[in-house]
Tab-separated table of C-alpha atoms in Angstrom:
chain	number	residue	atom	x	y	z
V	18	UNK	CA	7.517	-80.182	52.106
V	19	UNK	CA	10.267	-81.177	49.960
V	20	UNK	CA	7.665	-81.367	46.891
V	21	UNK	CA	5.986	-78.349	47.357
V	22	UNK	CA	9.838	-76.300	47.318
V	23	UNK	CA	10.103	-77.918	44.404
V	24	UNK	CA	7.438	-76.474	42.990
V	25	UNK	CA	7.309	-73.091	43.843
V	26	UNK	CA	10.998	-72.541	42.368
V	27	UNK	CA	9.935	-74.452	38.985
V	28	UNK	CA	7.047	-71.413	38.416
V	29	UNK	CA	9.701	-69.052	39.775
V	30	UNK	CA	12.036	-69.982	36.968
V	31	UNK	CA	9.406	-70.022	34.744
V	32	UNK	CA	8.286	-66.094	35.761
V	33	UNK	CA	12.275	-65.305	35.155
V	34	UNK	CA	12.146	-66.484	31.460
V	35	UNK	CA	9.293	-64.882	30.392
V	36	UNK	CA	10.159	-61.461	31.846
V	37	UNK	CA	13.887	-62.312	29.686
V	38	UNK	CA	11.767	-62.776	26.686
V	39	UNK	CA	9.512	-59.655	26.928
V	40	UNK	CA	12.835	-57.502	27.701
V	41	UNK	CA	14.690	-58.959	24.538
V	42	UNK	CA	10.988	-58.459	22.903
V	43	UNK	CA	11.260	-54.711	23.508
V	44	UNK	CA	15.288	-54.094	23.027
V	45	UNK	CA	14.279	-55.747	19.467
V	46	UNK	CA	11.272	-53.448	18.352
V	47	UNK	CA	13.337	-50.604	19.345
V	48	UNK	CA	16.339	-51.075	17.676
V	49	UNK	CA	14.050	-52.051	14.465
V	50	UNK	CA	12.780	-48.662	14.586
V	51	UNK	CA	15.880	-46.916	15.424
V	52	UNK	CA	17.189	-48.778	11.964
V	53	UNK	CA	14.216	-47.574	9.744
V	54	UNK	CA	14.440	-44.010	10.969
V	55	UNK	CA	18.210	-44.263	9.983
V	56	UNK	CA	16.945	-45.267	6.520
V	57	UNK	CA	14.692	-42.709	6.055
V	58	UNK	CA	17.004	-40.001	7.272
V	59	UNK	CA	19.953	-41.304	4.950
V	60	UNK	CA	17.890	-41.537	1.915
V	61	UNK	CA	16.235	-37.999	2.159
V	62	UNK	CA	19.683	-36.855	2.904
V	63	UNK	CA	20.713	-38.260	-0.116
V	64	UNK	CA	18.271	-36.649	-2.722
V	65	UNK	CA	18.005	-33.404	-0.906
V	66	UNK	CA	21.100	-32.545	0.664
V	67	UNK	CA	19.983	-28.861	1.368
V	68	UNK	CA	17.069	-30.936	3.533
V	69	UNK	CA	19.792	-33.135	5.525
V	70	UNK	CA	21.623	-29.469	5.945
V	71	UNK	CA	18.231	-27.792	7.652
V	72	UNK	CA	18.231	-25.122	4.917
V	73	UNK	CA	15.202	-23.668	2.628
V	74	UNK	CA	14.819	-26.664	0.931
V	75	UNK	CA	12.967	-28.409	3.841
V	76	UNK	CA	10.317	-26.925	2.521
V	77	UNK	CA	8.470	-26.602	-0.462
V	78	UNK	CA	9.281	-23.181	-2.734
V	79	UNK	CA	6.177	-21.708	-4.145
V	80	UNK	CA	5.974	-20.372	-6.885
V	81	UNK	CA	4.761	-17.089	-7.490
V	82	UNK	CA	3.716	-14.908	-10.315
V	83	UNK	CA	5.937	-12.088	-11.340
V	84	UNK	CA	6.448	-9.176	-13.710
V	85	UNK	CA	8.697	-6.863	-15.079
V	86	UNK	CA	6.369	-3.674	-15.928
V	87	UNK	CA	8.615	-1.329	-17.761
V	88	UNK	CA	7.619	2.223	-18.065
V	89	UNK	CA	4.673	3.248	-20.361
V	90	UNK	CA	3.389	6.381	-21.282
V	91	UNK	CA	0.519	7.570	-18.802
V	92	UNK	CA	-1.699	10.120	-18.239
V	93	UNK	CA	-0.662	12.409	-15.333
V	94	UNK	CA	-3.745	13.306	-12.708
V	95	UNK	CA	-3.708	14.370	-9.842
V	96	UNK	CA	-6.720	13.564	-7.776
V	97	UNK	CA	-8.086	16.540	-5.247
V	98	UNK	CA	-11.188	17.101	-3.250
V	99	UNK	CA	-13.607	19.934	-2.200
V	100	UNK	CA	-16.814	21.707	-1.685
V	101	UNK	CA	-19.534	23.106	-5.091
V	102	UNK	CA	-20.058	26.915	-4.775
V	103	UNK	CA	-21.383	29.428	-7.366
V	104	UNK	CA	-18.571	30.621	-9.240
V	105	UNK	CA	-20.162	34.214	-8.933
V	106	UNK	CA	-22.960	34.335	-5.816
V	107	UNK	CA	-25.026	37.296	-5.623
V	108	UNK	CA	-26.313	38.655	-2.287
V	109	UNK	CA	-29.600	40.120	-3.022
V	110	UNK	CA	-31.165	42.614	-0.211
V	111	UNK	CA	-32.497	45.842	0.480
V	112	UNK	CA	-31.915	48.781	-2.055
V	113	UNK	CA	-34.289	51.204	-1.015
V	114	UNK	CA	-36.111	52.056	2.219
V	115	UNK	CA	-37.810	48.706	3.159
V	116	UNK	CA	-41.608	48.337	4.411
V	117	UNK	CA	-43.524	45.148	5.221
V	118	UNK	CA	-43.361	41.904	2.728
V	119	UNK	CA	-46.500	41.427	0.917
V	120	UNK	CA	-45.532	38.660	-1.546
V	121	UNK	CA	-42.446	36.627	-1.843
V	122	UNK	CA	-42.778	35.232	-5.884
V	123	UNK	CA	-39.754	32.611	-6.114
V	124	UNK	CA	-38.384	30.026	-4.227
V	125	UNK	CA	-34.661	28.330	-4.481
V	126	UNK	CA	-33.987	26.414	-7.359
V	127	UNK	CA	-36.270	29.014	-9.899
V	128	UNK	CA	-34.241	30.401	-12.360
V	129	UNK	CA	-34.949	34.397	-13.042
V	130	UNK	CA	-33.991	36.890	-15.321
V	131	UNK	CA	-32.038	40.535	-15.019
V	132	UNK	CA	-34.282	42.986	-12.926
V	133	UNK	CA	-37.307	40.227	-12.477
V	134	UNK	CA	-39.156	41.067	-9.205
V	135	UNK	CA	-38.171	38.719	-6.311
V	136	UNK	CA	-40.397	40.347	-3.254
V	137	UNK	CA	-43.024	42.755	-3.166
V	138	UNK	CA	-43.111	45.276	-0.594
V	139	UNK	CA	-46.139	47.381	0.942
V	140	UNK	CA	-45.956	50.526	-0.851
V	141	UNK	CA	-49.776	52.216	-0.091
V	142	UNK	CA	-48.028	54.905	1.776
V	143	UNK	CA	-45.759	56.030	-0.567
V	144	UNK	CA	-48.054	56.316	-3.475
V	145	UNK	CA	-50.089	58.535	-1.677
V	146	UNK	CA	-46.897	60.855	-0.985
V	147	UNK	CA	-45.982	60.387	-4.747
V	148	UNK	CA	-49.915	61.092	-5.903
V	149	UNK	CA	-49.148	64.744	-3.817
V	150	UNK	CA	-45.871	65.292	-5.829
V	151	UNK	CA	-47.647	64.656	-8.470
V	152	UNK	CA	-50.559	67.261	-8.233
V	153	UNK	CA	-47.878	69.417	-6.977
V	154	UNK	CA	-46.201	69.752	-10.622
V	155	UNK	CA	-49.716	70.496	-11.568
V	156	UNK	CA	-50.137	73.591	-9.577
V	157	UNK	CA	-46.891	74.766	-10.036
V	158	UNK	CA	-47.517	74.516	-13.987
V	159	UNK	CA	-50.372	76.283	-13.352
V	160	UNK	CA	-48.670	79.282	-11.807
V	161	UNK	CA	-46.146	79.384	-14.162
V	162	UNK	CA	-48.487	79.732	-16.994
V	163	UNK	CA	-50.440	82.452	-14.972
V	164	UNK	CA	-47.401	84.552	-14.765
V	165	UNK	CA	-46.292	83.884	-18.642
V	166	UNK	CA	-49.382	84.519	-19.302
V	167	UNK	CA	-49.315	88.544	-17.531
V	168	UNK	CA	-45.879	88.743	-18.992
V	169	UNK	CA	-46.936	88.884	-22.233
V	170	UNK	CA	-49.885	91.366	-21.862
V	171	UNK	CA	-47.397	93.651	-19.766
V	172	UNK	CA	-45.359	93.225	-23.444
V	173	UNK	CA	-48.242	94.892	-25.152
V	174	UNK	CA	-48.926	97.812	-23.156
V	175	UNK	CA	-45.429	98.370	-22.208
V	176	UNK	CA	-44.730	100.388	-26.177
V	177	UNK	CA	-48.153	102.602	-24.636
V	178	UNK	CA	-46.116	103.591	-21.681
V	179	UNK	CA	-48.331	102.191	-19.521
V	180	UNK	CA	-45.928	99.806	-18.039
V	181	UNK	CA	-42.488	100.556	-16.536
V	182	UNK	CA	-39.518	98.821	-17.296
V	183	UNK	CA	-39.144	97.644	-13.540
V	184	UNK	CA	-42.576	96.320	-13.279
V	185	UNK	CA	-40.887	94.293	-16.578
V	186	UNK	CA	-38.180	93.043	-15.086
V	187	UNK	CA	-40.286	91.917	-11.770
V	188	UNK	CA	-43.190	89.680	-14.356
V	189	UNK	CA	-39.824	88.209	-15.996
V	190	UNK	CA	-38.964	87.344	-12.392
V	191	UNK	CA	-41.795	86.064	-11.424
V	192	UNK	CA	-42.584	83.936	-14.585
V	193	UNK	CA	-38.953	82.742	-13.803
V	194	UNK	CA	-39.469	81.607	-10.689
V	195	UNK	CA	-42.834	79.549	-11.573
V	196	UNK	CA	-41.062	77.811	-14.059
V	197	UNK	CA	-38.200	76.907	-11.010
V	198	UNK	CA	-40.852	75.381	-9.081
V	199	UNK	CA	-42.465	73.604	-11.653
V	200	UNK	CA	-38.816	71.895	-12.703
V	201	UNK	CA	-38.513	71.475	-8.525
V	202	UNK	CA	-42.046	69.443	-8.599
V	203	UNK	CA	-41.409	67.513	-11.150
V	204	UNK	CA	-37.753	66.597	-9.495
V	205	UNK	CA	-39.613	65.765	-6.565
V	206	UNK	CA	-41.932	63.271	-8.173
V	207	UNK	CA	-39.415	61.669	-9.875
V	208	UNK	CA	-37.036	60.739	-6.660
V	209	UNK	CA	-40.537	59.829	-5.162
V	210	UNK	CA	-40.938	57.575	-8.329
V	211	UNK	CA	-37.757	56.050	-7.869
V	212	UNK	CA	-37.539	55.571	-5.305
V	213	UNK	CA	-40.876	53.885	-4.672
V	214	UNK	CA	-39.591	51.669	-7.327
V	215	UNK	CA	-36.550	50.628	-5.016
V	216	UNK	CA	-39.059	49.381	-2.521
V	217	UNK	CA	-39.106	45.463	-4.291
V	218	UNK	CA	-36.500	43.137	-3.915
V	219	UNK	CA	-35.595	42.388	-8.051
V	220	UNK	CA	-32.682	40.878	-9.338
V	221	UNK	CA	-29.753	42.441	-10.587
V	222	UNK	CA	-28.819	39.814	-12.587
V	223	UNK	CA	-29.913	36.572	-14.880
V	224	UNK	CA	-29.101	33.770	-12.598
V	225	UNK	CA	-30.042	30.734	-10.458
V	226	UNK	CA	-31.930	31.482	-6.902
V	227	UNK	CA	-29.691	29.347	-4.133
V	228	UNK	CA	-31.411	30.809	-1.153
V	229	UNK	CA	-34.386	32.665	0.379
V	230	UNK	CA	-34.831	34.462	3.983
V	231	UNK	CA	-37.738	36.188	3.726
V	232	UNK	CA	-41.450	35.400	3.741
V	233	UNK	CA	-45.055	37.403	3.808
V	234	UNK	CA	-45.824	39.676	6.380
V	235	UNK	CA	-42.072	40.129	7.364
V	236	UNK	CA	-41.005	43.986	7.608
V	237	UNK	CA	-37.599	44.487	6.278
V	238	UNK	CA	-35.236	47.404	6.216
V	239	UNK	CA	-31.267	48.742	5.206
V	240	UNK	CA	-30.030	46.553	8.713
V	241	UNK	CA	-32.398	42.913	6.933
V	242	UNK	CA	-29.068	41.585	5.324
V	243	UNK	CA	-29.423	39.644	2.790
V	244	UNK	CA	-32.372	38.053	1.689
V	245	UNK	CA	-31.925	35.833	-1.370
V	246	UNK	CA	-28.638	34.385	-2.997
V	247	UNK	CA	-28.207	34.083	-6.589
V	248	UNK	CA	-25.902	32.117	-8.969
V	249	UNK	CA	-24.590	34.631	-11.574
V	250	UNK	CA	-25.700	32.567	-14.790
V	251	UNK	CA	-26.044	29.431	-12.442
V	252	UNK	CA	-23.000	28.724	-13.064
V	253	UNK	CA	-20.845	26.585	-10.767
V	254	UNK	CA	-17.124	26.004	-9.394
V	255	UNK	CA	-15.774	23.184	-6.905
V	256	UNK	CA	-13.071	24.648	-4.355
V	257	UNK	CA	-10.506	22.114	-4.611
V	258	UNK	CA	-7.825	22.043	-2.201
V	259	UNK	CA	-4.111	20.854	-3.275
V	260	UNK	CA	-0.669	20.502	-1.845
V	261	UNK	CA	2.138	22.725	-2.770
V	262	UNK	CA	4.125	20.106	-4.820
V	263	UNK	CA	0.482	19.528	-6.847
V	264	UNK	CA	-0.172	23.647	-7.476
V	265	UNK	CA	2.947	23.631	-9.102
V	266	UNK	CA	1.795	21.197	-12.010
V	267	UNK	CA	-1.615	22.714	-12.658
V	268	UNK	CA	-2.197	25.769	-15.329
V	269	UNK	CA	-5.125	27.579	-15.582
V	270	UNK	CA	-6.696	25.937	-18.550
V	271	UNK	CA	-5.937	22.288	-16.632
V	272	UNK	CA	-8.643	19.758	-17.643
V	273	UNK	CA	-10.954	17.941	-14.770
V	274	UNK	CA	-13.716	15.839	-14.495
V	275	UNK	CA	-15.702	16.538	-11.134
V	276	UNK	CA	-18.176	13.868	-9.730
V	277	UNK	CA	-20.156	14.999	-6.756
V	278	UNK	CA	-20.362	13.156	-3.047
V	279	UNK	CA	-23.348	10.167	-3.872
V	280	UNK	CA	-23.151	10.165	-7.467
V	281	UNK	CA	-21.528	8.133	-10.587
V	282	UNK	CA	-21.811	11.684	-12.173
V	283	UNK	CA	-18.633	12.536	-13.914
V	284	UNK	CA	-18.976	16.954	-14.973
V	285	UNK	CA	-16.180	17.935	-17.120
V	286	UNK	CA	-14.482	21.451	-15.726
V	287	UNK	CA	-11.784	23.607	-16.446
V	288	UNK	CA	-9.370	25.529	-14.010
V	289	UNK	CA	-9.612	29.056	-14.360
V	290	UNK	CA	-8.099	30.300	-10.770
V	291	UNK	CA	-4.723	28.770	-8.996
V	292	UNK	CA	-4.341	30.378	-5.694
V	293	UNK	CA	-1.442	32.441	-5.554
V	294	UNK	CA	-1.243	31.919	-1.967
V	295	UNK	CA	-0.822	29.018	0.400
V	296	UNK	CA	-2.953	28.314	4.121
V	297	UNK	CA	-0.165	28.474	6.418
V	298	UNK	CA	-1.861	25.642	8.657
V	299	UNK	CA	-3.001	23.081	6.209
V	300	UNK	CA	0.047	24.370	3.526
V	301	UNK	CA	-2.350	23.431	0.940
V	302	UNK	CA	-4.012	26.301	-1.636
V	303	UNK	CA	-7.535	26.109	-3.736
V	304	UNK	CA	-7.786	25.494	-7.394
V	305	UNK	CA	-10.911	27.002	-9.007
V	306	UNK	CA	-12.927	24.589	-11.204
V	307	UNK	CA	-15.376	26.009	-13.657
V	308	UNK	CA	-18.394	23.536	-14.573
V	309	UNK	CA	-21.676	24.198	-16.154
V	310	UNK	CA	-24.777	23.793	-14.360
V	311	UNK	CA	-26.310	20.864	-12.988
V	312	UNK	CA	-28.969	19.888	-11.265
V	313	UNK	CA	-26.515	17.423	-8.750
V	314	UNK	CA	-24.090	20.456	-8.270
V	315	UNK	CA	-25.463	22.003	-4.821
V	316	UNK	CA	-23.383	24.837	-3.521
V	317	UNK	CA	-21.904	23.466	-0.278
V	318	UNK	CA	-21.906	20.280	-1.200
V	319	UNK	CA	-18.942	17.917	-1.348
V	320	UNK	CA	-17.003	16.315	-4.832
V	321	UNK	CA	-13.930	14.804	-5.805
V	322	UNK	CA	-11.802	15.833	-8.982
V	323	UNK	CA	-9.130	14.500	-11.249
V	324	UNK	CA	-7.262	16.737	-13.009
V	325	UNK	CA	-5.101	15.799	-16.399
V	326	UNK	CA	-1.867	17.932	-15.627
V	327	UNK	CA	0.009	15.922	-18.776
V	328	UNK	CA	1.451	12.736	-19.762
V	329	UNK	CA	4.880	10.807	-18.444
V	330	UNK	CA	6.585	7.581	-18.346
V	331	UNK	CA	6.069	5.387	-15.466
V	332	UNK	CA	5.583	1.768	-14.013
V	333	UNK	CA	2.425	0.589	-14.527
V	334	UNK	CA	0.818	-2.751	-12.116
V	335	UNK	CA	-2.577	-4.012	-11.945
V	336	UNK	CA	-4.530	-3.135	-8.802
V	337	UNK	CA	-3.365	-6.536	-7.718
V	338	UNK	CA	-0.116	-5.485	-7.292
V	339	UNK	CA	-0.264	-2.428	-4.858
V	340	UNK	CA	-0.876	-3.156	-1.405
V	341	UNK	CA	-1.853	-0.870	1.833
V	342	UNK	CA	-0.682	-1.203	5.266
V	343	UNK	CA	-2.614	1.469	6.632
V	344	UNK	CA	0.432	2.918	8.792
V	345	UNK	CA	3.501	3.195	6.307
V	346	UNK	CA	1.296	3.308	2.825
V	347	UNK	CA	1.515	1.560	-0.187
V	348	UNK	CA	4.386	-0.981	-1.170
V	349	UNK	CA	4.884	-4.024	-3.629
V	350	UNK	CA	6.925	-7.355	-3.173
V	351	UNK	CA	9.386	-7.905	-5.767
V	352	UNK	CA	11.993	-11.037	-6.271
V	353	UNK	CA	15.660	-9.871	-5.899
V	354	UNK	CA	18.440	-12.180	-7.892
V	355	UNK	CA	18.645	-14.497	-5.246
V	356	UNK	CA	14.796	-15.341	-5.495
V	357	UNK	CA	13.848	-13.913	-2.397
V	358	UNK	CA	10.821	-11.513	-1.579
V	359	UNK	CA	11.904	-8.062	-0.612
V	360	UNK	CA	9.252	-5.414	-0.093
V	361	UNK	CA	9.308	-1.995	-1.553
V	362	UNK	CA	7.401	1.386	-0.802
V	363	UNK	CA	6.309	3.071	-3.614
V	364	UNK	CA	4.316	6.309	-4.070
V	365	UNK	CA	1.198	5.373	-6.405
V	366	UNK	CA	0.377	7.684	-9.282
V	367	UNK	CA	-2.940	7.765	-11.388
V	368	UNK	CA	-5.216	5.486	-11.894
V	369	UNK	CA	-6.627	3.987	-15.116
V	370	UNK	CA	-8.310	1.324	-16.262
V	371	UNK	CA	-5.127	-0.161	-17.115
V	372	UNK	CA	-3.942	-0.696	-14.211
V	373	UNK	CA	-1.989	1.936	-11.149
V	374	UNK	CA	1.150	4.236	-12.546
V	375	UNK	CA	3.736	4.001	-9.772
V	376	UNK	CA	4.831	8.029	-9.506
V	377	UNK	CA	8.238	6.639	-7.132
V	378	UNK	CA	9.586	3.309	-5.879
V	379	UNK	CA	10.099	1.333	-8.969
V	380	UNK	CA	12.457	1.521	-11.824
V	381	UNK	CA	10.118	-1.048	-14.383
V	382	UNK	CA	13.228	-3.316	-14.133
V	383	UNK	CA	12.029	-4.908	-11.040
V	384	UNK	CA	10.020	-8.506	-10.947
V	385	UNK	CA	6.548	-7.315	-9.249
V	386	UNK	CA	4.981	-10.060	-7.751
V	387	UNK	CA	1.113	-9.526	-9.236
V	388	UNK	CA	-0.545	-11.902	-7.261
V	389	UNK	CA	-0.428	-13.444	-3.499
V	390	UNK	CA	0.931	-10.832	-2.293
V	391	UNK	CA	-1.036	-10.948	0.921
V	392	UNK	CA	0.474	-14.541	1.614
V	393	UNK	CA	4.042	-13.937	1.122
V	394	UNK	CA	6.913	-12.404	3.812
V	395	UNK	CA	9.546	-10.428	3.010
V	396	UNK	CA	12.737	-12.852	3.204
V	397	UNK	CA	10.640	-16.017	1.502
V	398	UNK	CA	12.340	-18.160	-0.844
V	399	UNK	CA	10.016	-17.970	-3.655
V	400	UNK	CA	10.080	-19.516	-7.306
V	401	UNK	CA	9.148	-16.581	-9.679
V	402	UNK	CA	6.958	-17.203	-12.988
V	403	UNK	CA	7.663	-14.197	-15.307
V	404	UNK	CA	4.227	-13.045	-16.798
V	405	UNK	CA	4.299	-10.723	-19.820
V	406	UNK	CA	3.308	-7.291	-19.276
V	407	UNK	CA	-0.126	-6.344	-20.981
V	408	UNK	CA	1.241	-3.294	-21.686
């Protein structure tokens, strides 16, 4: 019994060493990293004491690229929108009494000259009625040459005595009144005439055809309305609308280029109309753009316009620049004196293939930051790389 006590406290001491070991094991290992964690700390502090303070410096600056733009001499346009009309449109219709369609001889997009027929109307009646007038002068001339005719026989025998002085008078009268009715037939064939010659549908003027409403077999009268529009000349106008501030820099005489919806189609214009009145919904007003013909100007249709109201001096950024946030508009970053990224608003201008004129915002002092400007915050620490303006 004695030896087997023995035993059991000899492993039992044994246990108790080994747990000692593994304890002073651990308290070691510990302590050795506690010490190299001190190290590290102490020696970062030492070449970057804004790092051992927690301030920017614990982490890396970018750098970014900056510039000053200055103010250059631009080109001031104003860009404007609108819809292509006729600059004169001519409703053609009805001029004289109507009747039934028989031929309809152009179709939109035919170009016509002053007084060229557009329509034919049934006229088979009417030239009866003016065939009657006609014969009508005939008689008429007949009976006036009858009674001319007695007049001067009554002027031979009258120096005989064998005609009185009142039976005179009453051949004179009657000789008279044949001539009347001749003049009075010959009226009445003319208005007949004419007004048979109302009955098609012509032109009134050279022009453009924009539209047609009538067709074969239709009967039209004075209540048809109209049944073709013309372009005066075919020529052409876009309807732009402005603000108020932007009618107040264009002159009649203004220079645009117009480039209708779907096209790369750039029309040189001229303004030749400002509205001297203002909606009082939209507060905008229309500008009147003349432009020659062409065959992508369709009345109705919708175009944008620049107009060149002058020159000025302004900041001027690459596209790169000039961001968008949808809700408060444009803005750039720029680098204040401390390095830091501040974001401005700024009202963009015109632009050229030069880059974007900044109209308000900027002074051209300012360093722009031109590229990146997606990944930067306002408040960043930033290291700015001056590039030189192109300009």
């Amino acid at each position: 019994m004695d030896s087997l006590a023995g035993t059991q406290s000899f492993y039992e001491d044994q246990d108790n060493r080994r747990k000692r070991m593994f304890t002073i094991a651990a308290v070691v290992l510990i302590a050795v990293i506690l010490i190299g964690v001190w190290y590290a700390f102490t020696h970062r502090a030492a070449d970057d004491p804004a790092a051992a303070a927690g301030g920017p410096g614990a982490q890396n600056i970018p750098s970014v690229t900056v510039m000053v733009p200055g103010r250059v001499s631009v080109q001031t346009a104003i860009a404007a929108n609108g819809t292509i009309a006729a600059r004169r449109e001519m409703p053609v219709g009805i001029a004289g009494e109507g009747g039934q369609v028989v031929r309809v001889l152009v179709e939109p997009g035919q170009w016509v000259g002053a007084g060229q027929t557009l329509a034919i109307i049934d006229r088979s009646v009417q030239s009866q009625q003016a065939a009657s007038l006609a014969a009508s002068i005939k008689v008429a001339q007949a009976d006036a040459d009858l009674a001319q005719a007695e007049l001067e026989r009554a002027q031979a025998l009258v120096g005989r005595g064998f005609i009185s002085k009142a039976d005179m008078d009453r051949k004179r009268a009657t000789r008279d009144a044949a001539n009347a009715r001749v003049r009075v037939a010959q009226a009445q064939y003319g208005e007949a005439t004419a007004r048979n010659s109302r009955l098609n549908i012509v032109a009134p003027a050279a022009g453009l055809v924009l539209t047609r409403q009538v067709e074969p077999g239709q009967v039209v009268g004075a209540g048809s309305g109209v049944l073709f529009r013309m372009a005066k000349g075919g020529e052409m106008e876009m309807l732009a609308q402005m603000s108020e501030a932007d009618l107040q820099r264009i002159k009649v005489g203004t220079r645009a280029t117009v480039t209708p919806v779907g096209t790369s189609l750039q029309i040189a214009g001229q303004v030749w109309q400002v509205a001297p009145i203002v909606n009082l919904e939209t507060r905008q007003g229309t500008v009147r753009i003349a432009v020659p013909y062409s065959a992508a100007l369709r009345p109705g249709g919708f175009a944008d316009a620049r107009l060149v109201s002058g020159t000025e001096q302004a900041p001027l950024l690459p596209e790169s620049a000039v961001q968008s946030d949808g809700t408060a508009g444009n803005y750039v970053l720029v680098v204040d004196s401390k390095n830091v990224i501040q974001r401005v608003p700024v009202k963009v201008g015109t632009v050229t293939d030069g880059g974007v004129s900044i109209a308000s915002g900027l002074t051209g002092n300012e360093k722009v930051v031109v590229l990146a400007g997606a990944f930067l915050n306002p408040g960043e620490k930033v290291k700015p790389v001056v590039q030189k303006s192109s300009q």
